Coordinates of C-alpha atoms in Angstrom, one line a residue:
X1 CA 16.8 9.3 28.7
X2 CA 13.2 10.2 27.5
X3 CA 10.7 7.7 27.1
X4 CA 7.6 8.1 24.7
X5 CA 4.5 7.3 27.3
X6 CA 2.6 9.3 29.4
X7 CA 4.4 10.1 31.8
X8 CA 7.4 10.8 29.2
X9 CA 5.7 13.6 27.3
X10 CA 4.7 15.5 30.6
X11 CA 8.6 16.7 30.1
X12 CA 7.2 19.0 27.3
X13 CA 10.7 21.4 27.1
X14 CA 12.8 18.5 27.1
X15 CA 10.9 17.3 23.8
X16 CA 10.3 20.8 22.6
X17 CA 14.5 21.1 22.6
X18 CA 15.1 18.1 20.9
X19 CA 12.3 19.8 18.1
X20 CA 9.7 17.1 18.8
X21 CA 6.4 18.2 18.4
X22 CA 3.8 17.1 20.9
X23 CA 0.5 16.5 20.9
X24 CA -1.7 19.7 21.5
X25 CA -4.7 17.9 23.5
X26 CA -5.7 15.9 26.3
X27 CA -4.6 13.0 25.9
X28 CA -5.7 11.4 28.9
X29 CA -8.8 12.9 28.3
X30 CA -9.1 11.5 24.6
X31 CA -8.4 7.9 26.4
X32 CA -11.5 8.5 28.2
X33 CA -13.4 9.5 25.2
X34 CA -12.7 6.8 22.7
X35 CA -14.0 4.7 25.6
X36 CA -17.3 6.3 26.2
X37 CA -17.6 7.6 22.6
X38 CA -15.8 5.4 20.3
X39 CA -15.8 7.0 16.8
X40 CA -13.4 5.0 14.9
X41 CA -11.8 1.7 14.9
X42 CA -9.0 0.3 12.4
X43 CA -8.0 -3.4 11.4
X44 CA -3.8 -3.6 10.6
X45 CA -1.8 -1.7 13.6
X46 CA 1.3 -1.2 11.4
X47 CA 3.1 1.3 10.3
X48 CA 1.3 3.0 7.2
X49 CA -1.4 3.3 10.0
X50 CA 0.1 4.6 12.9
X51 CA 2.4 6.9 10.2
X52 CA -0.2 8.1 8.3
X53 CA -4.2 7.1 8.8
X54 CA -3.1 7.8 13.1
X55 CA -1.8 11.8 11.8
X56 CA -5.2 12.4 10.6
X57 CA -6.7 12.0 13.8
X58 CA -3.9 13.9 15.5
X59 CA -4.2 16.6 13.2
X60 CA -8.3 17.1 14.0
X61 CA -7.8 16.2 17.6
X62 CA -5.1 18.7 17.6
X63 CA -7.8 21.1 16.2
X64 CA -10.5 20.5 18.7
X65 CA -12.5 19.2 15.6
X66 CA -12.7 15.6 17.6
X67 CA -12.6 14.6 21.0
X68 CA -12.0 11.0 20.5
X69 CA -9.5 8.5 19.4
X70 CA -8.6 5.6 17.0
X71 CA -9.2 2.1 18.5
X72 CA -6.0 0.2 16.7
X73 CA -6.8 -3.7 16.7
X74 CA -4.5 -6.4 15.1
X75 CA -6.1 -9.5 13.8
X76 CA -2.5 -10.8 12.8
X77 CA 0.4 -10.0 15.0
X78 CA -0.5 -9.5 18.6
X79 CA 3.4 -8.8 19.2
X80 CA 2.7 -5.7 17.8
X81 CA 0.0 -4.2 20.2
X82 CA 1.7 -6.0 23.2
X83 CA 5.2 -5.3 22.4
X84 CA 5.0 -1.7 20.7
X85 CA 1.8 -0.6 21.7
X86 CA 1.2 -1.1 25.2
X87 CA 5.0 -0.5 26.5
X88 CA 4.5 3.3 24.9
X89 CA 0.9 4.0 26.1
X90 CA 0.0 3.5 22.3
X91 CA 2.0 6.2 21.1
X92 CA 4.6 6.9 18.1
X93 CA 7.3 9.0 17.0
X94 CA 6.5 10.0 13.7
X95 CA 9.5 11.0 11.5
X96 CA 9.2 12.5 8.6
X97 CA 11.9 11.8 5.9
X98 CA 12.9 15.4 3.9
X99 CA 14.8 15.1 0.3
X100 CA 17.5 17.6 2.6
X101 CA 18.5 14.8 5.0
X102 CA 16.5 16.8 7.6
X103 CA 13.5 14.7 9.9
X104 CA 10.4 16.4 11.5
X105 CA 9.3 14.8 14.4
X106 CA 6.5 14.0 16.4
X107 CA 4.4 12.4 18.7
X108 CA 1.4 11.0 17.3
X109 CA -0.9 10.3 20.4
X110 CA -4.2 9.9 18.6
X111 CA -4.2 6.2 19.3
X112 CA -7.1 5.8 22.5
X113 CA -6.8 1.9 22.9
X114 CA -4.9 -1.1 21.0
X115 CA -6.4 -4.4 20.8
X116 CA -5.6 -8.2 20.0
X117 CA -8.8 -9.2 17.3
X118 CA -8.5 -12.6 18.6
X119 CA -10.4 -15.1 20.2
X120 CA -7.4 -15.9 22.7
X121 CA -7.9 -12.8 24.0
X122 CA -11.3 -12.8 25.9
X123 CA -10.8 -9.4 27.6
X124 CA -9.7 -7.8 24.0
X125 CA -12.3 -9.3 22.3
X126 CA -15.2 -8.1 24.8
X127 CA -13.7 -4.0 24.5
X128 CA -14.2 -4.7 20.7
X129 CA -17.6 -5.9 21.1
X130 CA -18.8 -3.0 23.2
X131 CA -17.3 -0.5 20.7
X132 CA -19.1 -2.4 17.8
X133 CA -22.4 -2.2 19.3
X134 CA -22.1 1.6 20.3
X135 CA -23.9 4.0 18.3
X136 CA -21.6 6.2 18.1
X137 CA -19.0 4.3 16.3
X138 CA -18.7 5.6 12.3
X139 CA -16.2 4.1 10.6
X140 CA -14.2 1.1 10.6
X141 CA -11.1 1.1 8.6
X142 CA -8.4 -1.3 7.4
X143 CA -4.5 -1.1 6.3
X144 CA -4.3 -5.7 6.4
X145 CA -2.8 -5.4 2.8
X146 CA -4.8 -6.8 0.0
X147 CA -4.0 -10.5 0.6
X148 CA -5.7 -9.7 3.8
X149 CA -9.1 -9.9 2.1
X150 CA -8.3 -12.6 0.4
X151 CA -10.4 -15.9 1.2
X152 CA -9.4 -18.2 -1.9
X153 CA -5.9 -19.4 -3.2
X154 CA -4.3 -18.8 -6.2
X155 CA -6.7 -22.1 -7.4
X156 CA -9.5 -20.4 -6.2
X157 CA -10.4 -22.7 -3.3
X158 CA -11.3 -21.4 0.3
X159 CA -8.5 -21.3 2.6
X160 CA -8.2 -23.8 5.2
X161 CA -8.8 -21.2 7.9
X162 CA -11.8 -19.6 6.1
X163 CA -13.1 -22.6 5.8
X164 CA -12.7 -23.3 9.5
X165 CA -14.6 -20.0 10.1
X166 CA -17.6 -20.9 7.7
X167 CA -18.1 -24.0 9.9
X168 CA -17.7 -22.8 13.3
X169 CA -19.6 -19.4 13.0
X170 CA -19.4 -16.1 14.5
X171 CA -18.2 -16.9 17.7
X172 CA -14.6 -18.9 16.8
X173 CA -13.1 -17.0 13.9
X174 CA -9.4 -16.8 12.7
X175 CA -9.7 -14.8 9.5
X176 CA -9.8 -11.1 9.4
X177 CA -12.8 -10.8 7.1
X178 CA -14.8 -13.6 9.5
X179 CA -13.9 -11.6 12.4
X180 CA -15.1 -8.1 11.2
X181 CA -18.6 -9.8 9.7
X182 CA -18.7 -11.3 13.3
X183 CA -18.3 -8.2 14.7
X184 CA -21.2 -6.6 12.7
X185 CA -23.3 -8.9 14.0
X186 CA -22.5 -7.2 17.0
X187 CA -23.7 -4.0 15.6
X188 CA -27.2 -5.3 13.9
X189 CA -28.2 -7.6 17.3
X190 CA -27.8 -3.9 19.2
X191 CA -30.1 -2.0 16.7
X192 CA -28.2 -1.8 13.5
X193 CA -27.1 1.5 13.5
X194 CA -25.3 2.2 10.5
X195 CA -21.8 2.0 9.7
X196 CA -18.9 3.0 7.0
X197 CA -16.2 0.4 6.5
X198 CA -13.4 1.8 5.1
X199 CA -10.3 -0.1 2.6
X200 CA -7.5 2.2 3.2
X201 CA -5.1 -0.6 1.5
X202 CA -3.5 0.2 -1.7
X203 CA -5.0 -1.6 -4.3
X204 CA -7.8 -0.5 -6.9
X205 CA -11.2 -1.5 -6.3
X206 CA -10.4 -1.9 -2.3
X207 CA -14.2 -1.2 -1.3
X208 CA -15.2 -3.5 -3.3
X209 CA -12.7 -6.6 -2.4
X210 CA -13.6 -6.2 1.0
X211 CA -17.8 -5.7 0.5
X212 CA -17.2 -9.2 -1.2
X213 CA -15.3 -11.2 1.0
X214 CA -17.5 -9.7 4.4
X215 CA -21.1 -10.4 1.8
X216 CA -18.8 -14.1 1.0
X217 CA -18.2 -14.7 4.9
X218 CA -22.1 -13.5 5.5
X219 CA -23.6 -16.0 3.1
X220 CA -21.6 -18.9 4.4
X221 CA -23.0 -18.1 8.0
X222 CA -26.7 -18.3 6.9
X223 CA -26.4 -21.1 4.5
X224 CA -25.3 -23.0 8.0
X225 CA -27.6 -21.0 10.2
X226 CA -25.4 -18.9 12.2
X227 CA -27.2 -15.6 10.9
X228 CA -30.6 -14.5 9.6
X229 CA -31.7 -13.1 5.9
X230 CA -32.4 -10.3 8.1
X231 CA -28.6 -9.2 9.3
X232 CA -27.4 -10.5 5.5
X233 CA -30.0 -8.0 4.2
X234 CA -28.4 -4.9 6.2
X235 CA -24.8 -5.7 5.4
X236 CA -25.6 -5.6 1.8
X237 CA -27.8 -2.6 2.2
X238 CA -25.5 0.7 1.3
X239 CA -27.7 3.3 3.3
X240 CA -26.9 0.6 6.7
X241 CA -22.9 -0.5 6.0
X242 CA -21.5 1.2 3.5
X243 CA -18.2 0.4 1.5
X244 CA -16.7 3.5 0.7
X245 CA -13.6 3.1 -2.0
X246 CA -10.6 4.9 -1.4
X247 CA -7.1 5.9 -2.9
X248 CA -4.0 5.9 -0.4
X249 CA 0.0 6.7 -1.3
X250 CA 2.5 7.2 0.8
X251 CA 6.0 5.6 1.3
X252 CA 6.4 3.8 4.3
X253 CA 9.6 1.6 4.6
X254 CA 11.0 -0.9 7.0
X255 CA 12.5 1.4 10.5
X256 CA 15.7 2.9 9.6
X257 CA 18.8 2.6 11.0
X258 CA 19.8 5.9 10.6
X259 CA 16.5 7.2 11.9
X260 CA 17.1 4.8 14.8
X261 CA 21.1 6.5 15.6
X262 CA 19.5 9.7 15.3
X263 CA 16.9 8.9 17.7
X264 CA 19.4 7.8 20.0
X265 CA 21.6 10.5 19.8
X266 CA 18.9 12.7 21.2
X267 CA 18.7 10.4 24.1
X268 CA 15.2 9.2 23.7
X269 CA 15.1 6.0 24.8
X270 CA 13.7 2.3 23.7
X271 CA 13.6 2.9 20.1
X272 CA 15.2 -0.3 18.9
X273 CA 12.9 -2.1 16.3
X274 CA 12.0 -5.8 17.1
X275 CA 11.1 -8.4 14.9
X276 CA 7.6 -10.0 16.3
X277 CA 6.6 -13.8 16.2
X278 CA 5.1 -13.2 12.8
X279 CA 8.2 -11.4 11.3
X280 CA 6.9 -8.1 11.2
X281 CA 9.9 -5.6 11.5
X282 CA 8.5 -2.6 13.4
X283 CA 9.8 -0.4 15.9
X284 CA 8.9 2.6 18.4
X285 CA 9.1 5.0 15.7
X286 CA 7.9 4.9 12.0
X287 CA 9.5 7.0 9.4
X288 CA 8.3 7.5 6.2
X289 CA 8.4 10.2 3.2
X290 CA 6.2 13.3 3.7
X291 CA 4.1 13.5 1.0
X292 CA 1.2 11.4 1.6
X293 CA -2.0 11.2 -0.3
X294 CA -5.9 9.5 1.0
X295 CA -9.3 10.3 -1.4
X296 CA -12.0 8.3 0.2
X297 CA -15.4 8.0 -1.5
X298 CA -17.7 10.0 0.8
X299 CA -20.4 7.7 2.0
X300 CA -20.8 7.6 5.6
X301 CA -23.9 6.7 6.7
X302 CA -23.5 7.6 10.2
X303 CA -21.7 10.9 9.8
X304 CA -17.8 10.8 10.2
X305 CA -14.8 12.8 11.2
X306 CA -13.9 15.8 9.6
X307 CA -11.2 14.2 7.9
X308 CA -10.9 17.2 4.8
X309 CA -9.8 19.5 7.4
X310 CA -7.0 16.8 8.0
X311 CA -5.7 17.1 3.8
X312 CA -8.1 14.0 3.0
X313 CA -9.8 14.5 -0.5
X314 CA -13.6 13.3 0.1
X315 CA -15.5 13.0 -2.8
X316 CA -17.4 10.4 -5.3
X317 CA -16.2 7.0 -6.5
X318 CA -15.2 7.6 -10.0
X319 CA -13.4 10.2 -8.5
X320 CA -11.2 7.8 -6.7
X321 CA -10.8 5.5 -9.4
X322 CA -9.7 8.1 -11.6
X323 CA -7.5 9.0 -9.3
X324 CA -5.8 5.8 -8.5
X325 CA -5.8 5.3 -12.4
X326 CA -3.8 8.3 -12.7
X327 CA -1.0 6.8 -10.1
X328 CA -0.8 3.2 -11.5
X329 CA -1.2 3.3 -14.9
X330 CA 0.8 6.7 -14.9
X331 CA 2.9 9.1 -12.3
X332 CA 4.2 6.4 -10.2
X333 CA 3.8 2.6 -10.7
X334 CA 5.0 2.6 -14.5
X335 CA 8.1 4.6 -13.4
X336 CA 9.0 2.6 -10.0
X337 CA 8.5 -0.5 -12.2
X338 CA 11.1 1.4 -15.1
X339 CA 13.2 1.4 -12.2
X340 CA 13.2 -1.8 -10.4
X341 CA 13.6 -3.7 -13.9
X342 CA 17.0 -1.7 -14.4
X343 CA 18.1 -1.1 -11.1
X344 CA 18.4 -5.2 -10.6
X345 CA 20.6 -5.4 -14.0
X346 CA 22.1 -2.2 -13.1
X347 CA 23.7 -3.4 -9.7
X348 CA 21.8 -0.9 -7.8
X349 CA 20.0 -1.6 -4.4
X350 CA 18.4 2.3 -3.5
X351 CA 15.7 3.7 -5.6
X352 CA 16.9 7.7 -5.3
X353 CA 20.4 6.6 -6.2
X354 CA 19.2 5.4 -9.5
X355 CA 17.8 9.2 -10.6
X356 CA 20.6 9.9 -10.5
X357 CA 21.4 7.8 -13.7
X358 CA 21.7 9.7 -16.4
X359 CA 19.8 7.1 -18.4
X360 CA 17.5 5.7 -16.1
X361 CA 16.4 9.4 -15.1
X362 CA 15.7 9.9 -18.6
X363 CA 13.8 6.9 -19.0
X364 CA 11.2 7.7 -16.2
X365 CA 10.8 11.3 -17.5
X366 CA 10.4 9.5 -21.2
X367 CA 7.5 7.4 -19.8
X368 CA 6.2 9.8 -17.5
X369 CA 6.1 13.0 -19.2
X370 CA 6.2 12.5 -22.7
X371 CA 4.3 8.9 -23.2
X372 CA 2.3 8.7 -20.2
X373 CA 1.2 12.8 -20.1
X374 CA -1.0 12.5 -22.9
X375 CA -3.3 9.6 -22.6
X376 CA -3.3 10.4 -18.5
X377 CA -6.8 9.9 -16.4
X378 CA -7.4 13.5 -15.2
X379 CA -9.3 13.2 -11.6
X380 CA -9.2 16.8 -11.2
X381 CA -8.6 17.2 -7.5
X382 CA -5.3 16.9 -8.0
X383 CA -3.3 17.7 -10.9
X384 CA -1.5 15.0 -12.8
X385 CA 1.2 17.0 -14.0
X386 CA 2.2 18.5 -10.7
X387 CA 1.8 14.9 -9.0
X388 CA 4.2 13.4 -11.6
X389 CA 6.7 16.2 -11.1
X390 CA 6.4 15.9 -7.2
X391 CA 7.5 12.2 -8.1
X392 CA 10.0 12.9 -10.5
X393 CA 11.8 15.9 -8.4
X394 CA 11.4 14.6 -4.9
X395 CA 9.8 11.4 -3.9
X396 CA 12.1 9.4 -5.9
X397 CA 15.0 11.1 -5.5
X398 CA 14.9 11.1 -2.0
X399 CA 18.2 9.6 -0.4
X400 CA 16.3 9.0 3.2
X401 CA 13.9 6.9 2.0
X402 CA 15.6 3.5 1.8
X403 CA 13.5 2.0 -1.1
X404 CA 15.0 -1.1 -3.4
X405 CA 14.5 -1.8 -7.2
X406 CA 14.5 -5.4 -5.6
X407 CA 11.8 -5.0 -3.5
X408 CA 9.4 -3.2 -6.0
X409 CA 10.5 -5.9 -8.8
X410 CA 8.3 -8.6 -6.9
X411 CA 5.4 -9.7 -8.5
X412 CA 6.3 -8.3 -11.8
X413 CA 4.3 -10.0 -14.1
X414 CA 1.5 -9.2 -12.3
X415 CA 1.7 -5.5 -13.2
X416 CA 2.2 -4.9 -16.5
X417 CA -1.1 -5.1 -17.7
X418 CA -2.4 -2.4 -15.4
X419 CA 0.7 -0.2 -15.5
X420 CA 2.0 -0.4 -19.3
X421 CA -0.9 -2.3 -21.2
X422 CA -3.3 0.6 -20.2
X423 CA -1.2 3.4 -21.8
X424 CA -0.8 1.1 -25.2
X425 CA -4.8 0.1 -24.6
X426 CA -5.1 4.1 -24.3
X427 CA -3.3 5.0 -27.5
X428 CA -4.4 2.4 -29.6
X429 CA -8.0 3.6 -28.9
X430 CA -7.3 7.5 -29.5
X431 CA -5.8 5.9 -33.2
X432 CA -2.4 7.1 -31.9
X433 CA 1.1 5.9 -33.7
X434 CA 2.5 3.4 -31.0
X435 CA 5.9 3.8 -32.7
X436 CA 6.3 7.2 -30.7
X437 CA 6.7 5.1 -27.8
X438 CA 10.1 4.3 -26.8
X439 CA 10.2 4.0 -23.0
X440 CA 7.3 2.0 -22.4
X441 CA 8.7 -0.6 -25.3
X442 CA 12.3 -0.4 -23.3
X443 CA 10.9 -1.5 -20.3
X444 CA 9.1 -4.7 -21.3
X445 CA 12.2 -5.8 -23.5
X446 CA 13.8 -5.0 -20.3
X447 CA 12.1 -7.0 -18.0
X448 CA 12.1 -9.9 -20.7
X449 CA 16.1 -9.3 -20.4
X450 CA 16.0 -9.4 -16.7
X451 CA 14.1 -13.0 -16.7
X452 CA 17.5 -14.0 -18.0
X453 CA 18.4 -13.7 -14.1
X454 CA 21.7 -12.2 -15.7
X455 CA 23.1 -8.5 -14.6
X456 CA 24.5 -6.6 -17.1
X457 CA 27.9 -7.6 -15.9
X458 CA 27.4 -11.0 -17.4
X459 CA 26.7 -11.6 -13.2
X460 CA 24.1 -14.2 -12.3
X461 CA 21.2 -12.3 -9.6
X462 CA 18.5 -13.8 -7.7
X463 CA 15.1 -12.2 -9.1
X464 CA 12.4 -11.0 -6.7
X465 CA 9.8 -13.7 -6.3
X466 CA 6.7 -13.9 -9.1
X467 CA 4.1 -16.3 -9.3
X468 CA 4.9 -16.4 -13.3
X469 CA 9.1 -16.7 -12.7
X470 CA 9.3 -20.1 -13.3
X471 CA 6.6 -20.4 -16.7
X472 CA 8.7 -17.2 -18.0
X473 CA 12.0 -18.2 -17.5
X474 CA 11.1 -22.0 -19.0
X475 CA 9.5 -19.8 -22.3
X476 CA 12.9 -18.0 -22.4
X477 CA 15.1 -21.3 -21.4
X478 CA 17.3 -21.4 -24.6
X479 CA 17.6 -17.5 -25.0
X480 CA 21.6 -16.6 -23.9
X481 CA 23.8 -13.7 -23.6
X482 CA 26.3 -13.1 -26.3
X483 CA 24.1 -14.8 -28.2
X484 CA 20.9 -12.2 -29.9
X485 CA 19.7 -14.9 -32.6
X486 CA 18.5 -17.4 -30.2
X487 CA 15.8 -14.8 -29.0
X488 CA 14.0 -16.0 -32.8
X489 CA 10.9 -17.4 -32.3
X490 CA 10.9 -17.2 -28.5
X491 CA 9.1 -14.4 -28.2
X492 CA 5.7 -14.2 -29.5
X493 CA 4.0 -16.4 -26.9
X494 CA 5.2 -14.1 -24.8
X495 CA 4.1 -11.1 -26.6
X496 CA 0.5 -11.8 -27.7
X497 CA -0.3 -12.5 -23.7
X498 CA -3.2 -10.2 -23.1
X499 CA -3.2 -11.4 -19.4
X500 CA 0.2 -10.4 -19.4
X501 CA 0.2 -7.0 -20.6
X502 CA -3.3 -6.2 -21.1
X503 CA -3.3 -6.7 -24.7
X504 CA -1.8 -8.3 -27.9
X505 CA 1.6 -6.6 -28.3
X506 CA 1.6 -8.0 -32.0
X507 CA -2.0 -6.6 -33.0
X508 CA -0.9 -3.1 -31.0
X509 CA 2.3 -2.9 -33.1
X510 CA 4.7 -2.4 -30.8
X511 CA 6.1 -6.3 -30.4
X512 CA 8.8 -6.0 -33.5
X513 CA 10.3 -3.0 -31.6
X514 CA 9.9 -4.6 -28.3
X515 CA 11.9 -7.8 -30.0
X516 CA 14.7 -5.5 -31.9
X517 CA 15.6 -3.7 -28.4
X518 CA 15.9 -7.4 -26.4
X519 CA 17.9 -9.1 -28.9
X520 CA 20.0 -6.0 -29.1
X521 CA 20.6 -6.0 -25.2
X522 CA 21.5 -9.9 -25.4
X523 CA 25.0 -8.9 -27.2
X524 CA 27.2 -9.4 -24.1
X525 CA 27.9 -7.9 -21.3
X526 CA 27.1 -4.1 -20.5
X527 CA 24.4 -4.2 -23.7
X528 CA 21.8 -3.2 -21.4
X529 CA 23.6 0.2 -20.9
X530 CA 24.5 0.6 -24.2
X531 CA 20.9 0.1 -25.3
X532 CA 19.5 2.8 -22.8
X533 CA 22.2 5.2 -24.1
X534 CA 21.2 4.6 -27.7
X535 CA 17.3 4.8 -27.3
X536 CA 17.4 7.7 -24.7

């Protein structure tokens, strides 16, 4: 059996057979480095990190364009760094997920230490501290997921554990924003050099979310006297710690068991996924789709890897946010949203299987090509219409990439505004007709249909959780299947929402139509389909 660790990988012919590419460096050599020269550090050890942001470094170390590593640090699960980490000298087997059914594999060793961000962990912590108030340390980067930066609850109060941190200062912190700011702190008592940290999590505005919560954490500390004017007057000075935006796509799942059969097949050992303490689901390995996309604003006020030469766009903020505009309100989100509204009523659970679906298919190139095309954000590093195609023609329609309608139908109503209400905001303003729109009225009357919590089978289904499931479905209470006149007068709270979907359906034009196509799927069973069939 081969084992991914040092000593495994010295077998390089036993690897190169099984068509496992290897790291081209020193890796023992790079360990060294990142010790003496730590360049990099990054907050969320999981796998869009290790499968993605951990190949960037490969790819320059690989290139002799660095000499150090990534410093990995969890400030989460610990299970991950002590029970996938450590066990595999911080390496992973990368697999790459092809639309053929083939995987490219390979050992991504870019990875110099991996560290528990907690206070329970003396020895971790100290390593942490040292890189922190090295010089040469450039960027700080994070993959926590948005709620990560989060410091309120939904009622907008602090957190019990923020709150905690405010109180007990710098040295005693829980919360991942508390600990980074304490961190800093590191960095300005040693001479302040300066330092870029970097939001690699996918959601718009991520520089910005996490300059506020670290500015939030900051404040707190000197109201109570744990910090000086002076240390809050560098973290809020750009040309000192900057808070480059950035962009980031690529489809990471949950380990595969297929991936994991394979893996065993070619008699690589240990590959089994475990579920840590915290109920991550993680393994050995990570797989993933190959196309993958990072812009980062290019502020780095300490100099930075030569992360271009790696396929990263660098360039300006509006850059960015044009760019992310273009996916979300666009080539991706509207169309994995068409998807996981239709897939749930639809009785399907994979995401490729549902292209091909005559109707459905037609439905995301309606929205994409024809309604979305027109009124698109061009960012101009990358082409919107070859991005969208790349989506239409192989990311979706991948079979290897085990992605649900059900898991990208949570938190619905939080979406629509950004992913429809945009392109209806975007029209309106041109002075467009909104009655050429037919996909993007579909999919709200579809969603509104799916509330019901009723397949198209006349089936009862579980929806995927959404902090507005229960207000919508009490709106909708006395709508029924078999039954299209008790939709009258139910609607148009719904529809004149502007939180909802960004604006006033009614005043846009498009509510009647979004009503007629509802009430017209609330015939009986398998009105959904016929609905699609008729529109598309």
């Amino acid at each position: 059996m081969l084992q991914l660790n040092l000593e495994g990988i010295k077998d390089k012919s036993a690897w190169q057979e099984r068509n496992v590419k290897l790291p081209e460096f020193d890796v023992q050599a790079m360990m060294a480095e990142t010790k003496n020269n730590p360049v990099w550090v990054h907050f969320g050890a999981g796998n869009i990190f290790r499968g993605f942001i951990a190949a960037l470094q490969q790819s320059l170390l690989n290139q002799g364009l660095e000499k150090s590593g990534i410093i990995a640090a969890d400030t989460f699960d610990y299970d991950i760094i002590d029970q996938i980490y450590r066990p595999h000298d911080n390496m992973t087997l990368m697999v790459s997920l092809l639309p053929d059914g083939t995987m490219k594999k390979e050992v991504i060793a870019s990875i110099g230490a991996g560290l528990r961000a907690g206070t329970e962990f003396p020895e971790d912590m100290e390593q942490l501290k040292a890189v922190f108030r090295n010089p040469s340390l450039q960027m700080v980067s994070f993959t926590i997921t948005e709620k990560g930066y989060a410091l309120k609850n939904i009622e907008g109060a602090y957190l019990p554990v923020v709150q905690q941190d405010f109180e007990n200062g710098p040295e005693k912190c829980s919360h991942a924003m508390s600990k980074v700011t304490a961190l800093l702190l590191e960095r300005f008592l040693s001479g302040g050099t300066p330092v870029a940290v970097v939001s690699m999590d996918n959601c718009s505005h991520n520089g910005e979310k996490l300059k506020t919560s670290v500015l939030t954490v900051v404040e707190e500390w000197e109201k109570r006297g744990f910090v000086t004017k002076e240390f809050a007057d560098w973290v809020n000075n750009e040309e000192k710690v900057s808070f480059p935006w950035t962009m980031i796509d690529k489809i990471t799942p949950r380990p595969a068991k297929v991936v994991e059969d394979a893996l065993k097949e070619l008699e690589i050992g240990e590959m089994a996924p475990v579920i840590t303490g915290k109920n991550t689901y993680i393994a050995p390995f990570v797989n993933a789709e190959e196309p993958q996309y990072l812009v980062v604003e290019d502020r780095f006020p300490n100099g930075r890897p030569a992360l271009e030469k790696a396929g990263v766009y660098m360039t300006d903020r509006d850059t960015v946010n044009d760019t992310e505009r273009m996916k979300v309100t666009t080539c991706l989100n509207p169309l994995h949203t068409a998807l996981a509204v239709y897939g749930c009523m639809l009785g399907y659970e994979s995401i490729a299987a549902e292209m091909k679906d005559t109707e459905l298919k037609k439905l995301v190139e309606l929205i994409g090509k024809k309604e979305g095309m027109p009124v698109v954000t061009d960012p101009k590093i990358l082409s919107p219409e070859k991005f969208l195609d790349e989506v239409l023609t192989k990311r979706l329609p991948n079979p290897f990439i085990p992605d649900t309608p059900q898991r990208i139908a949570t938190d619905t109503s939080q979406k629509l505004a950004i992913r429809f209400g945009e392109t209806i905001k975007s029209y309106c303003k041109a002075g467009k007709d909104l009655n050429e729109l037919t996909g993007i009225p579909l999919v709200i009357a579809g969603w509104l249909r799916y509330l019901l919590a009723v397949d198209d089978a006349g089936k009862e289904f579980t929806p995927s959780s959404d902090p507005m499931l229960s207000v919508m479905q009490e709106k909708l209470k006395d709508v029924h299947l078999s039954d299209p006149d008790s939709a009258d007068g139910k609607l148009s709270d719904i529809l004149t929402n502007d939180t909802l979907f960004g604006c006033d359906l009614y005043e846009a034009g498009i509510a009647e139509k979004v009503i007629k196509m509802f009430k017209e799927m609330l015939e009986g069973p398998g009105a959904v389909r016929k609905v699609l069939k008729k529109y598309l």
